[in-house]
Structure formats: C-alpha cells, structure tokens
Short mmCIF file of C-alpha atoms and ligand atoms in Angstrom, two decimals:
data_model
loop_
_atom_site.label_atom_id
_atom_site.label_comp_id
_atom_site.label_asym_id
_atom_site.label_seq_id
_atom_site.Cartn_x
_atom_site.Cartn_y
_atom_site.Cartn_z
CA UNK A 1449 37.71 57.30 114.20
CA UNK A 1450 37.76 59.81 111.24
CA UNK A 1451 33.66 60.27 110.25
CA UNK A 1452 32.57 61.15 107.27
CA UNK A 1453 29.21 62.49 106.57
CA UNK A 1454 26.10 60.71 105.87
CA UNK A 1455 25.57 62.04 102.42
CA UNK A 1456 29.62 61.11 101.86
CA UNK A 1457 28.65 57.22 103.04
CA UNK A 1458 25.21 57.33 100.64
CA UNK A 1459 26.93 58.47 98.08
CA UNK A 1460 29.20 55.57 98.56
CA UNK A 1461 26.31 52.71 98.81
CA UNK A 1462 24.83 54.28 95.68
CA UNK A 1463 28.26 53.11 94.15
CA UNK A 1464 27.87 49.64 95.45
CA UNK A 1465 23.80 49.42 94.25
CA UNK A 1466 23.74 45.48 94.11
CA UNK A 1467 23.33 44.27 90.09
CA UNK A 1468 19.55 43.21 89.68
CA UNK A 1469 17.44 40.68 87.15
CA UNK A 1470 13.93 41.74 85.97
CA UNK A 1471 11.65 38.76 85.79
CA UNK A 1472 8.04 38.72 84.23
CA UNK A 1473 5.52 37.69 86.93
CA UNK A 1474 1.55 37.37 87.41
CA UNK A 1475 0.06 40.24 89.20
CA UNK A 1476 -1.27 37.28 91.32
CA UNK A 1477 2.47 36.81 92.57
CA UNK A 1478 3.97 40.29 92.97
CA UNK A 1479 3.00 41.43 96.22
CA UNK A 1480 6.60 42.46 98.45
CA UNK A 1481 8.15 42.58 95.67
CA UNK A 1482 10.31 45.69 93.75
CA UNK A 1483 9.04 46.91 90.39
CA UNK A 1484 11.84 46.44 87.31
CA UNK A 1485 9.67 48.77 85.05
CA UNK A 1486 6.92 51.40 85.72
CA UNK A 1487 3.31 50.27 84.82
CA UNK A 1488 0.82 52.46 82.61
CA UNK A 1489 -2.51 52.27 82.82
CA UNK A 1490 -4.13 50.64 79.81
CA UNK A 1491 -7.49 51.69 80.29
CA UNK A 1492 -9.36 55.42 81.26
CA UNK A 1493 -10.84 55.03 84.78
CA UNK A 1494 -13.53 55.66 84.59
CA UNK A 1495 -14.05 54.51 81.04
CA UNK A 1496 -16.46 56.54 80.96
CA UNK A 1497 -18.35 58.95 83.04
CA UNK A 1498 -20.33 56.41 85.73
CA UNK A 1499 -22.97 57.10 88.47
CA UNK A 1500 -21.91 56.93 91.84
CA UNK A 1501 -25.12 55.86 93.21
CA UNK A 1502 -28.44 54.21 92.49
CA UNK A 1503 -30.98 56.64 91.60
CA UNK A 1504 -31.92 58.28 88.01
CA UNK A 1505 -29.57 60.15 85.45
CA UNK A 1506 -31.33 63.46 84.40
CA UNK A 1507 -29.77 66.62 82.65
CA UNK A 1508 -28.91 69.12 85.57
CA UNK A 1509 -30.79 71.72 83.56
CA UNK A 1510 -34.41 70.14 84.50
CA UNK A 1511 -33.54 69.89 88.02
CA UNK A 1512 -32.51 73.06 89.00
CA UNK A 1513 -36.07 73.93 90.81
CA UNK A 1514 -37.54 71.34 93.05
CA UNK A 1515 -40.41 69.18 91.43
CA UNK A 1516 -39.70 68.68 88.72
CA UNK A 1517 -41.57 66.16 86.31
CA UNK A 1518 -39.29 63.53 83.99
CA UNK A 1519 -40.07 60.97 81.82
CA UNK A 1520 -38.25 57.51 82.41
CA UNK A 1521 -37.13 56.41 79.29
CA UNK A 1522 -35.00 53.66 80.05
CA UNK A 1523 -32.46 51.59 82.66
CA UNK A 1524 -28.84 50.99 82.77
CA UNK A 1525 -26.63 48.83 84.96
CA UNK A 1526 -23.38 48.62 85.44
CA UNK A 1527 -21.91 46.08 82.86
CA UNK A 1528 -24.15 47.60 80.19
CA UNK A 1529 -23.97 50.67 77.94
CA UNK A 1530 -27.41 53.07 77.99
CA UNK A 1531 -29.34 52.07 75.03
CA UNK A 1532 -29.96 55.56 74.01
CA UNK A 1533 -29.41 59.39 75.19
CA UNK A 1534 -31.82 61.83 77.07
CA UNK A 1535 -33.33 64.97 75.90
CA UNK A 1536 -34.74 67.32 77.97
CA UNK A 1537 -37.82 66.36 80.37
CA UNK A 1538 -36.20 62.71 80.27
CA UNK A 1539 -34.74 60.69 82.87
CA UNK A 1540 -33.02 56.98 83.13
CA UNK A 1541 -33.02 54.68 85.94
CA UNK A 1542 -29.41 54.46 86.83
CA UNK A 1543 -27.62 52.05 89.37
CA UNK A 1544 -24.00 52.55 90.91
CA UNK A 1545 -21.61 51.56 88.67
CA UNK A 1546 -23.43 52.09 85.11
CA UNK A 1547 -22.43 54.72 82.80
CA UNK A 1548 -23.86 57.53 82.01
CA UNK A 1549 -26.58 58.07 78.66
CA UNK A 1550 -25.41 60.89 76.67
CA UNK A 1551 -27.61 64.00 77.20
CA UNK A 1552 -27.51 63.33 81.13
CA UNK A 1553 -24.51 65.21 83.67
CA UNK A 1554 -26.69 64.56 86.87
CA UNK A 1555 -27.79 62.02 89.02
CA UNK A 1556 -30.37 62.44 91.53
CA UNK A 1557 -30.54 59.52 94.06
CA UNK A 1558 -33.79 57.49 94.42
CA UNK A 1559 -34.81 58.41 97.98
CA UNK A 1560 -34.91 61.57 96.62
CA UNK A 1561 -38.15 61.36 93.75
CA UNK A 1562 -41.08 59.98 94.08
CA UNK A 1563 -41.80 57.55 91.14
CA UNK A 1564 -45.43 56.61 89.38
CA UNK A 1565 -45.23 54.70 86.64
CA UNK A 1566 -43.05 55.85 84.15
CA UNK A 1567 -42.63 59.56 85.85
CA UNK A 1568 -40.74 60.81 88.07
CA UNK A 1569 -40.98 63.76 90.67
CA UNK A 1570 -37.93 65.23 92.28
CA UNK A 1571 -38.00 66.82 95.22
CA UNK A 1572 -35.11 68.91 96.01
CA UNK A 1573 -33.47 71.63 93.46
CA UNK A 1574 -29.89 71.34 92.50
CA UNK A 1575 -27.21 74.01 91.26
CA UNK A 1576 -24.09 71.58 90.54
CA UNK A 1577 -24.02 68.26 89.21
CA UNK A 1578 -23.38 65.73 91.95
CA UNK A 1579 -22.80 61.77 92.11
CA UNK A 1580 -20.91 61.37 88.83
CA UNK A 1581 -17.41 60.10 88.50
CA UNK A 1582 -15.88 61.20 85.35
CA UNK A 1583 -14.21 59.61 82.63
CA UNK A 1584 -10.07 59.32 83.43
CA UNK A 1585 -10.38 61.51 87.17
CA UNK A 1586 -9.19 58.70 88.57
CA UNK A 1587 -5.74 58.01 86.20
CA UNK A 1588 -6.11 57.86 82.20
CA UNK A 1589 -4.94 55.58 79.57
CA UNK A 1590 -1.04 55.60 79.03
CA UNK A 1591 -0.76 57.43 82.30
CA UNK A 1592 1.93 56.28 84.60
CA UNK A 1593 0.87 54.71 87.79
CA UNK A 1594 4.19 53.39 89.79
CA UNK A 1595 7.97 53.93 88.98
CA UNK A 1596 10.38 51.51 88.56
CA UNK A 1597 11.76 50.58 92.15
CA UNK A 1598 8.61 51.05 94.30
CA UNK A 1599 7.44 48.49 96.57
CA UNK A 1600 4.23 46.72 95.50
CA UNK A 1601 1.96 47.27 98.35
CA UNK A 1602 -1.39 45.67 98.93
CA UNK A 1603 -2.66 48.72 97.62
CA UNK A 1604 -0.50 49.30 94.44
CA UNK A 1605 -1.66 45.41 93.15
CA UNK A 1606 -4.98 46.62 93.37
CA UNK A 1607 -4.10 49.87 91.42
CA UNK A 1608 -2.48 47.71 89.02
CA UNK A 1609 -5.38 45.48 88.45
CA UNK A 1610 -7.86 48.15 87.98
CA UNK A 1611 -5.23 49.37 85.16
CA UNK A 1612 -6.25 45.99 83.70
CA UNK A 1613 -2.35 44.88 83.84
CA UNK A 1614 -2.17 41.25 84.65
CA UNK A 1615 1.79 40.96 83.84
CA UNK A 1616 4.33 42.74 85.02
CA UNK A 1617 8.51 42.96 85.09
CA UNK A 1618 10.08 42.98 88.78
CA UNK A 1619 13.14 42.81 90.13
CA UNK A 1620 14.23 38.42 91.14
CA UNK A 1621 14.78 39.17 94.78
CA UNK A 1622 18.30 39.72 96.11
CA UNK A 1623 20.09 37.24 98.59
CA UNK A 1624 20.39 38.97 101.81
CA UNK A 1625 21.53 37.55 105.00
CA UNK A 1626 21.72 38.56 108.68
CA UNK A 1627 24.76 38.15 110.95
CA UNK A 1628 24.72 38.95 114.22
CA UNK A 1629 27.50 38.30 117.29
CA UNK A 1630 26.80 38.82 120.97
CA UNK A 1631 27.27 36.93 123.76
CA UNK A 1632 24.40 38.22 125.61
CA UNK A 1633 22.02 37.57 122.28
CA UNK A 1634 19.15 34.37 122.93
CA UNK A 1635 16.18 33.69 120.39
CA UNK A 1636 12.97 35.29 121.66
CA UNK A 1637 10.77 33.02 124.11
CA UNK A 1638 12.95 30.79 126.04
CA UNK A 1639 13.85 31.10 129.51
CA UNK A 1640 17.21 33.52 129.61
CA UNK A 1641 20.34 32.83 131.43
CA UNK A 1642 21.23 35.67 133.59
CA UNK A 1643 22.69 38.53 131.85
CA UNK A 1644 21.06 37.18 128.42
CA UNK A 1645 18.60 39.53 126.70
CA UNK A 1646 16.40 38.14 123.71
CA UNK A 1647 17.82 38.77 120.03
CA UNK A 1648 15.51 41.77 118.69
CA UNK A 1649 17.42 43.36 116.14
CA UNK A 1650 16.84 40.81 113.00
CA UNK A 1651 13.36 40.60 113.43
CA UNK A 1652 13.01 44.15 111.98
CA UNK A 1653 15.79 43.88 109.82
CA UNK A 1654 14.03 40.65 108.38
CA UNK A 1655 11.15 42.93 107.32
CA UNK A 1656 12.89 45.84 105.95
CA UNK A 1657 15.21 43.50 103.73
CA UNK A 1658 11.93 42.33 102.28
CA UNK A 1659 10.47 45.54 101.64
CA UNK A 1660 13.56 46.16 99.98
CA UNK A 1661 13.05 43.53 97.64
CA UNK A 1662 15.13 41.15 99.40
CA UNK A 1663 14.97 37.23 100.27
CA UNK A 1664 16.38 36.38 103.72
CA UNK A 1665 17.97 33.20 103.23
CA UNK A 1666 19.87 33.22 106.69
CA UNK A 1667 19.94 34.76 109.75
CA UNK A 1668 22.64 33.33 112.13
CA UNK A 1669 23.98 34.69 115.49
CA UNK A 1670 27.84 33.82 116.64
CA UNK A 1671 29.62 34.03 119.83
CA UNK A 1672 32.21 36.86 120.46
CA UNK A 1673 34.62 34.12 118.92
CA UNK A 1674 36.92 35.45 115.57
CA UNK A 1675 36.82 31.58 114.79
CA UNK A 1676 33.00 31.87 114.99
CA UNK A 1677 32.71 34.87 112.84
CA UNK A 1678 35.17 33.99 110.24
CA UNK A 1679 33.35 30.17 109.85
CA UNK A 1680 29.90 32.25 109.07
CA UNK A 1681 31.78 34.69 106.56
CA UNK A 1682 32.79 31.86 104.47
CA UNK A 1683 29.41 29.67 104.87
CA UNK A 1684 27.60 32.91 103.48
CA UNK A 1685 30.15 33.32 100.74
CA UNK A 1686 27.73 31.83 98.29
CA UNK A 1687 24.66 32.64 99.48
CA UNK A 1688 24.21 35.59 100.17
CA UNK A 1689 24.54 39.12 97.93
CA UNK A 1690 23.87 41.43 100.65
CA UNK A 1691 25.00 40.95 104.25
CA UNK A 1692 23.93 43.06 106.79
CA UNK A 1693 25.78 42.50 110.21
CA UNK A 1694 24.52 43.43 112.90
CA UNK A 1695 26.59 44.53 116.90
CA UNK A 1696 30.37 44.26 116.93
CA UNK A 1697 31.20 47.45 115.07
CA UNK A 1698 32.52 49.42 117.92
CA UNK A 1699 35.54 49.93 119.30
CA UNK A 1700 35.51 47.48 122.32
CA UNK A 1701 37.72 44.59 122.96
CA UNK A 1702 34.23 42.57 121.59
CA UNK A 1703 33.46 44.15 118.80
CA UNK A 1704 35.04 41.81 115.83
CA UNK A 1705 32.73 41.80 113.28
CA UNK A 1706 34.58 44.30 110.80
CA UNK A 1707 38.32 42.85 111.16
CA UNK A 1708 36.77 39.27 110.79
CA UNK A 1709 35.85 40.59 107.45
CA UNK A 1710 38.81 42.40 106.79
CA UNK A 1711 40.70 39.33 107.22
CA UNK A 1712 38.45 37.22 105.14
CA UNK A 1713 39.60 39.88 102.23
CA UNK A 1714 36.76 42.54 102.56
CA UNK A 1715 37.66 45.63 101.60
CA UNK A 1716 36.32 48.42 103.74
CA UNK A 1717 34.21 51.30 101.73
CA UNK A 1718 33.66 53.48 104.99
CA UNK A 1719 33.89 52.97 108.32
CA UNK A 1720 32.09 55.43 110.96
CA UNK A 1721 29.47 57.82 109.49
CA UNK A 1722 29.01 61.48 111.36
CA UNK A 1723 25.34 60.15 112.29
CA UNK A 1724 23.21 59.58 115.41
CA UNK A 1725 22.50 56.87 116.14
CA UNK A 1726 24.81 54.96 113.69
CA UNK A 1727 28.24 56.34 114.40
CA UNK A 1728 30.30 52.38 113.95
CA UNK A 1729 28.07 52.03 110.60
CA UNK A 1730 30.37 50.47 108.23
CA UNK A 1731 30.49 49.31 104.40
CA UNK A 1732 32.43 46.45 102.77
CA UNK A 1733 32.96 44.71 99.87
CA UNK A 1734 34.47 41.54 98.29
CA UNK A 1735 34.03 40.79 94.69
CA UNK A 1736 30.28 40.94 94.26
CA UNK A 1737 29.20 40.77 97.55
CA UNK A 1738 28.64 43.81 100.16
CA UNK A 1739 28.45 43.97 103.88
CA UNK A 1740 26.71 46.97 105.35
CA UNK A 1741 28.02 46.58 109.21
CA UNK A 1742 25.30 48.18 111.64
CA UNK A 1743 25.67 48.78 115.10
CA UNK A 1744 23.93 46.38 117.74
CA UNK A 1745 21.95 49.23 119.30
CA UNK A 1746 18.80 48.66 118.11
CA UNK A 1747 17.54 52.28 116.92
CA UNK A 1748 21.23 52.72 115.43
CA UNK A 1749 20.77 49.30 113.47
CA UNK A 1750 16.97 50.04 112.12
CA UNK A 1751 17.52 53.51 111.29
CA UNK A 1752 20.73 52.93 109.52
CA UNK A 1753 19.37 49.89 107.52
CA UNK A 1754 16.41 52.42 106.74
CA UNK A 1755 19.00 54.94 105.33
CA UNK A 1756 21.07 53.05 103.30
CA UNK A 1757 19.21 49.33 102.38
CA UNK A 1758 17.64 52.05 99.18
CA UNK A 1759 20.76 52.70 97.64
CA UNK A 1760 22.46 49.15 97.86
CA UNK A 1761 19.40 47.56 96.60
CA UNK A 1762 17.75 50.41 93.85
CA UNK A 1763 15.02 50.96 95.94
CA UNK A 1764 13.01 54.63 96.96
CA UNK A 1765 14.87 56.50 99.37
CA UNK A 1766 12.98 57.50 102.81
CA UNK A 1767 10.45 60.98 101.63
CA UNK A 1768 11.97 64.20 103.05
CA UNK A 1769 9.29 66.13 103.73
CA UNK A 1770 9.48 69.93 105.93
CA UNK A 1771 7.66 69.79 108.66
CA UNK A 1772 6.44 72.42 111.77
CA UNK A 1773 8.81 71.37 115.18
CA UNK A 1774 5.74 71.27 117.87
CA UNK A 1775 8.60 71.85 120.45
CA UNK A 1776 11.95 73.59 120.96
CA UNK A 1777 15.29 71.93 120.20
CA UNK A 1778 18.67 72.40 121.35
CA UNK A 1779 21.82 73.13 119.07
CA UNK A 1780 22.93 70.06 117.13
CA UNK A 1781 26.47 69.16 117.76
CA UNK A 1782 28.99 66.69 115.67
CA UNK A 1783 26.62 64.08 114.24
CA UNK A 1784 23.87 64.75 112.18
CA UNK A 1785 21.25 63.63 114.74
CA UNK A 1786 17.74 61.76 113.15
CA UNK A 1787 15.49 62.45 116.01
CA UNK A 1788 12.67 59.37 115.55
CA UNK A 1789 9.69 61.51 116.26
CA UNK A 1790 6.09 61.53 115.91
CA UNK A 1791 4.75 63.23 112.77
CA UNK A 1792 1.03 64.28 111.74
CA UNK A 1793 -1.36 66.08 109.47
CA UNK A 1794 -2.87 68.93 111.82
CA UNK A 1795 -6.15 70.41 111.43
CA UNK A 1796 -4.74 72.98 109.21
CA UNK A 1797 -3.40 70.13 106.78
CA UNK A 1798 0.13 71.34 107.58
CA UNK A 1799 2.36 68.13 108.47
CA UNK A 1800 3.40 68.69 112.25
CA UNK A 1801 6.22 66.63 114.00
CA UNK A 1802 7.08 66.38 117.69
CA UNK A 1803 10.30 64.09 118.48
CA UNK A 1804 9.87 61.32 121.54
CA UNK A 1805 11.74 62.31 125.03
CA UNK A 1806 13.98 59.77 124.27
CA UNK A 1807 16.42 59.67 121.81
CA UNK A 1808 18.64 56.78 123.48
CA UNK A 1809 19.89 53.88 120.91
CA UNK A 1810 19.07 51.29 122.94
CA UNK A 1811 15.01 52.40 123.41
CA UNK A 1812 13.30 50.24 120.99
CA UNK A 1813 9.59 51.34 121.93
CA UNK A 1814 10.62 54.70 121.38
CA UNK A 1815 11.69 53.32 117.77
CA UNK A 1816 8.76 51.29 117.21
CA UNK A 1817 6.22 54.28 118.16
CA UNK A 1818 7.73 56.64 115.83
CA UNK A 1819 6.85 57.36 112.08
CA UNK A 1820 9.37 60.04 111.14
CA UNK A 1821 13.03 61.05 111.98
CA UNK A 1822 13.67 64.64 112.26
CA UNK A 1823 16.85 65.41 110.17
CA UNK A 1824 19.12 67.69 112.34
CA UNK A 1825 22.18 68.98 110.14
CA UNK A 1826 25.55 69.08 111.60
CA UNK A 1827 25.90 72.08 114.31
CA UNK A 1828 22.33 72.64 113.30
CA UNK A 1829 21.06 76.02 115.62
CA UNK A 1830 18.25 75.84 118.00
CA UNK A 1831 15.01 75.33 116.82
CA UNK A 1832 11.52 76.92 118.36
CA UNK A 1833 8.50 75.43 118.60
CA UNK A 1834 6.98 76.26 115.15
CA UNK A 1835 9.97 76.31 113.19
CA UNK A 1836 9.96 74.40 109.91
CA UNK A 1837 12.23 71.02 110.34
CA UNK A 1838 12.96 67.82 107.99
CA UNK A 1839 11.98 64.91 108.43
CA UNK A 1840 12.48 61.75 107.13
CA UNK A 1841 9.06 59.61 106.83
CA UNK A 1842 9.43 56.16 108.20
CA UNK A 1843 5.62 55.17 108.56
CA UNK A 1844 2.22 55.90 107.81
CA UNK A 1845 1.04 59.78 108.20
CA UNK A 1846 -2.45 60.63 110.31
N1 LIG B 2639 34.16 53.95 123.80
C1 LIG B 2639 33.19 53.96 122.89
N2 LIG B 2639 32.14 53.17 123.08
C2 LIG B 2639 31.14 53.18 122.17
C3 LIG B 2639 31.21 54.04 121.06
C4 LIG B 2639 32.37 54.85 120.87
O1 LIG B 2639 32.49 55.60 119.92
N3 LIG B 2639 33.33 54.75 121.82
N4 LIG B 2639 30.17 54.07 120.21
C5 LIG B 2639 28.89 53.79 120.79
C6 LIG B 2639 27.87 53.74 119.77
S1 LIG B 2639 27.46 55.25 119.09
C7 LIG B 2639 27.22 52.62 119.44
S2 LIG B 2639 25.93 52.71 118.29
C8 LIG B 2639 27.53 51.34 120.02
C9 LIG B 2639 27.57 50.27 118.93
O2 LIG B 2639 28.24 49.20 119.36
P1 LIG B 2639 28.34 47.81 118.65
O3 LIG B 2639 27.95 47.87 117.25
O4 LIG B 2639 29.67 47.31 118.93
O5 LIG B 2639 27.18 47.03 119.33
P2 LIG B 2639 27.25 45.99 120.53
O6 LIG B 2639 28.17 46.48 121.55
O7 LIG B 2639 27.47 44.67 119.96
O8 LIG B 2639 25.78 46.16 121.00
C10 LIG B 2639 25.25 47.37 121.45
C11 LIG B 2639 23.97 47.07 122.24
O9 LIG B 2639 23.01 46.44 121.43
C12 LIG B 2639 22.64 45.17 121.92
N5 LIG B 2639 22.47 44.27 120.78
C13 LIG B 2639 23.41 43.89 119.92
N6 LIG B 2639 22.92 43.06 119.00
C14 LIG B 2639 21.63 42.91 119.29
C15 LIG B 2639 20.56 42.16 118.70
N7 LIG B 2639 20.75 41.43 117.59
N8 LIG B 2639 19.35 42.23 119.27
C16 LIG B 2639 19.14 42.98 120.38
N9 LIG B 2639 20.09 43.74 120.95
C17 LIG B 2639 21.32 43.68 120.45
C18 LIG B 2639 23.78 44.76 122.80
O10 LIG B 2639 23.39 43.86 123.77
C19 LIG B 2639 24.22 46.10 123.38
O11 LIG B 2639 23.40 46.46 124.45
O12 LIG B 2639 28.74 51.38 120.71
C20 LIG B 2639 28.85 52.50 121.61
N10 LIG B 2639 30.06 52.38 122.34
O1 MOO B 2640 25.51 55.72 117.02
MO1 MOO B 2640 25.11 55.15 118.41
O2 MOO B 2640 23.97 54.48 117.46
O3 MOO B 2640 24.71 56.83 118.71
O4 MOO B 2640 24.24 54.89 119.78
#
C-alpha cells in the first residue's frame, strides 16, 4: 500500500469540504451547533466603567493616606446611572454592578470605612485604583467575538448574549451517518457471546460528528457479509452527506468495507495515509456524498475522525501548539506518529506535555485520558526531555 502523507490526504478532504446552508436561529437554539457568520459585539462591556463590589466610589486622590473624611453625596445601583459627579472630599454609596459617577476612579469596599451619618472614614491608604472594571476591557462595540466555523459552546452562547445578540446565522447541520462491520461487534450492555466485544467506536464518533456540526441520523453495524455492506450503502444513499465507516479498511480477508464501496461506484480519493495510528484511513466519493473510511482500532478511528472531520465539514482544525517533551523520545520512523499524551500549563505558565506508556491502537483508556497528541514528523530525531515538541490539542488544558 503506497502512503501518502497526512498533509497530502488533508489537503485532499479540504477539496471535498461538504456544501453547507446558513440558517437564522434564536440564540436560545444554537448550542452544538457551527457558526455560518462571525458575531460582533453590539454593545461596550462594560458600558461603562462599573464597581466591582459594594462599598463607596471616591476619587483615588482623597484616599491615598488612611482616614480620610468624605462626604456621601449620593447612591447608585446597578440598573441606574449616578445622578451626579463627585468633587473632591465626596464620596457615593456604590453597589456591585452600578456605574461609576464621573469625578470618582476608586472604590473602597464597605468593611473597609466606618460610616456616621452622611460621612465616611476610611481606614486603609491606597496607591492604585482597585475594584473598577472599565468601560470595553472586557470586548468593545463592533469587536469580533467568534469566527465563522467555531463550535458554540456553553460558554460562547453566554458570550454571545452578553454581546446583546439574540439572532444569529449557523450552519443547518450536515447528515452524517456511521457504518460499522465486525463480526465480533455487540451493542454495549448485553450479555456477550464468546469472542464478542461491545461496539465502542461510534459512541465517540457520535459526539465528535456533533461537535462538528453534524446530525447523526444512523448508526448501523453489518456482518462481515459484502451483501450486508452493499444493502447499507444503498439504504444511506439518501440520507446521509457524510459517512464515516468505521473497521474493515485493512488488508485482511475481512476487511470489505472499501471495495463494497468501490463497487457501489465510489470513487476512491486516497487510500492509506503515512500516519500512526490511521495507516488503512481512506476517502471516497460519489456524486455529493463522501465516505471517510477509518480503521476499527479505536485510537486509529477517533484520532483520524479528529484530524480530518474539520476539513470535510468547514470546521476549526485541532490548535497546534509547541510544547516542552517532559520525557525522552525515540527516532520516529515511516509514519508520522500522534503520540496521545498528557499536556499541561506548568508553574512557569509554559505548556508541558508528557505522552502515555502506551501508544497501542487498540488502548482506549489511554485515548480517553489524553488531551493532546504529540505530532512526531516523519523520521523525526530523538527528542530529550525538555525539548520543544507539537502537539495537537484534543481537550481541555490545566
Ligand atoms: N497485515 C496487516 N495487518 C494490519 C495492517 C497492515 O498494514 N497489514 N494494518 C494494521 C492497522 S495499522 C490497523 S489500524 C488495523 C485496522 O484494521 P481494520 O480497519 O480492518 O479494523 P478491524 O480489523 O475491523 O478492527 C480492528 C480492531 O478494532 C476492533 N473494532 C472494530 N470496530 C470496532 C468498533 N466499532 N468498536 C470497537 N472495536 C472495534 C476490532 O475488533 C479489532 O480488534 O489493521 C492492522 N492490521
Ligand atoms: O494505524 Mo493503526 O491505527 O497504527 O493501528
């Protein structure tokens, strides 16, 4: 099997990026799904600069000695704008939330004066202004917030709303389906005839097809039977934009996933990519509808679905990122290898990775701990512990 290299075969599912609709939706709706156009912020954020904290909004100035005696002159809330400014030896009664009065660039929190009547007395003496967040540090008007093609996290809706956007254009979600063949393959929780093992792999496919902007409207598994294989081709023929099959792309005397498609008038795009795991990953097409073919190992199906579902669907790319190698590693030999490792923001702030002592396709805790691959070129040298590496990020950093 001739390989070609793993930039070669994403160049190649770039060419093949599946043809998307934008659709207007309700903020309410978007989570999951993939943004058509990038969102600006309508508003400042702060609109203006606001007290972090209850307490009383004084000009630095007057408080830079301890005791010092203001005037209280007035009260602000959030919701409400300060009925009038401050001038020296005055003071407002601020709570969290409410903006500032002109004059004042200070707040000094309330278990911090001692209040009679109208007057307060501070008690501490204070050289930089503290407890005020400033109009537009957090993002300003017309500034842009998220790109086109990013993922709209739990995080990113509330980002959105606090833009004050309530509408917004994403992508209608593309038809993706899951086909797997093994003989050995049973659905998770029954009892398992011997030498069955439960079906693993489309679980986590399921979820990065979604995260991909993708709807999941079948995942079937088939015998090692052509007849099988062929009768699922042709029941997804409609269905489905994107299928992603999963086992039967080696070269064993079971593995007849790929000429099932060939034979249903596929035409092959690539077919073995210089990449561990992944070798058997294979591309397809017929008229508008794509097949990426992953391998049935489990790492070599999740990481290959990680590295090319982005450029079939329009989607971000995995972050490349250089990293310090917390450990030695050996010359790289044929296949670019993507070690899943364990990366992490040392003390230092420098982003440290170490890879797991297992790099076996078929270890799926090893897969599930990790949140980075290490990118090892082709016939890559040795590495030594605290040698810069890249990595791929796959999951949250710590
Ligand atoms: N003589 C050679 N043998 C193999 C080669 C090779 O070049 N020459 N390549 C190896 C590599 S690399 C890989 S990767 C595997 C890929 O093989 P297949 O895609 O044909 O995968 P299967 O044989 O169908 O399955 C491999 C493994 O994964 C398990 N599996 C399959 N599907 C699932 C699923 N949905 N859920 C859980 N587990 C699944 C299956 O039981 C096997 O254990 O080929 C090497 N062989
Ligand atoms: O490519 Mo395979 O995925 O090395 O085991």
């Amino acid at each position: 099997m001739t390989l070609i290299s793993l930039e070669e075969a994403q160049k190649i599912a770039a060419e093949h990026e599946l043809l998307k609709t934008a659709v207007e939706i309700a903020l309410e709706d978007a989570a999951g799904r993939i943004l058509a156009k990038p969102v600006f912020a309508d508003v400042d954020r702060p609109f203006s600069n606001l007290s972090a904290m209850d307490g009383y909004a004084v000009r630095l100035a007057d408080v830079v000695d301890a005791n010092a005696k203001l005037k209280v002159i007035g009260e602000v809330a959030a919701g409400q704008m300060p009925d009038k400014a401050i001038s020296a030896g005055e003071c407002m009664r601020i709570f969290t939330g409410a903006p500032l009065p002109e004059g004042s660039d200070h707040i000094v929190i309330q278990e911090d004066v001692t209040r009679s009547g109208d007057q307060i007395i501070t008690e501490l003496g204070y050289a930089d202004a503290e407890f005020v967040r400033r109009k537009g540090s957090d993002f300003a008007r017309n500034d842009e917030l998220i790109g086109e093609g990013a993922l709209l996290t739990p995080a990113a809706l509330s980002l959105i709303a606090a833009a004050n956007v309530g509408n917004l254009e994403v992508y209608a979600p593309l038809r993706a389906a899951i086909l797997m063949n093994g003989n050995e393959l049973q659905s998770p929780g029954q009892d398992l005839t011997p030498g069955a093992i439960p079906e693993s792999n489309s679980y986590g496919l399921s979820g990065l097809l979604r995260s991909h902007g993708c709807d999941v409207v079948a995942t079937r598994f088939v015998s090692d039977s052509r007849t099988d294989i062929s009768r699922a081709i042709e029941e997804l023929s409609d269905s489905a934009d994107l299928i992603l099959t999963v086992g039967g792309a080696s070269v064993g005397d079971h593995d007849l996933m790929r000429p099932c498609f060939t034979d249903a008038g596929f035409g092959i795009q690539f077919s073995g990519v210089a990449v561990r795991p992944g070798k058997p990953t294979w591309l397809a097409k017929r008229g508008t509808q794509v097949v990426l073919g992953l391998p049935g190992n489990p790492a070599s199906s999740f990481v290959c679905a990680q590295l090319f579902l982005p450029f079939l669907s329009g989607t971000k790319p995995l972050q490349e990122r250089n990293a310090l190698c917390r450990v030695d590693l050996k010359a790289n030999g044929r296949r670019e290898h993507l070690m899943r490792a364990l990366a992490w923001i040392d003390d230092h702030g420098t982003l440290v990775v170490e890879p797991f002592a297992s790099q076996d396709s078929g270890n799926i805790s090893v897969l599930a701990k990790s949140n980075a691959l290490i990118r090892r070129p082709v016939e890559a040298t040795a590495v030594s512990s605290g040698d810069q590496v890249s990595v791929l990020l796959t999951g949250e950093l710590f």
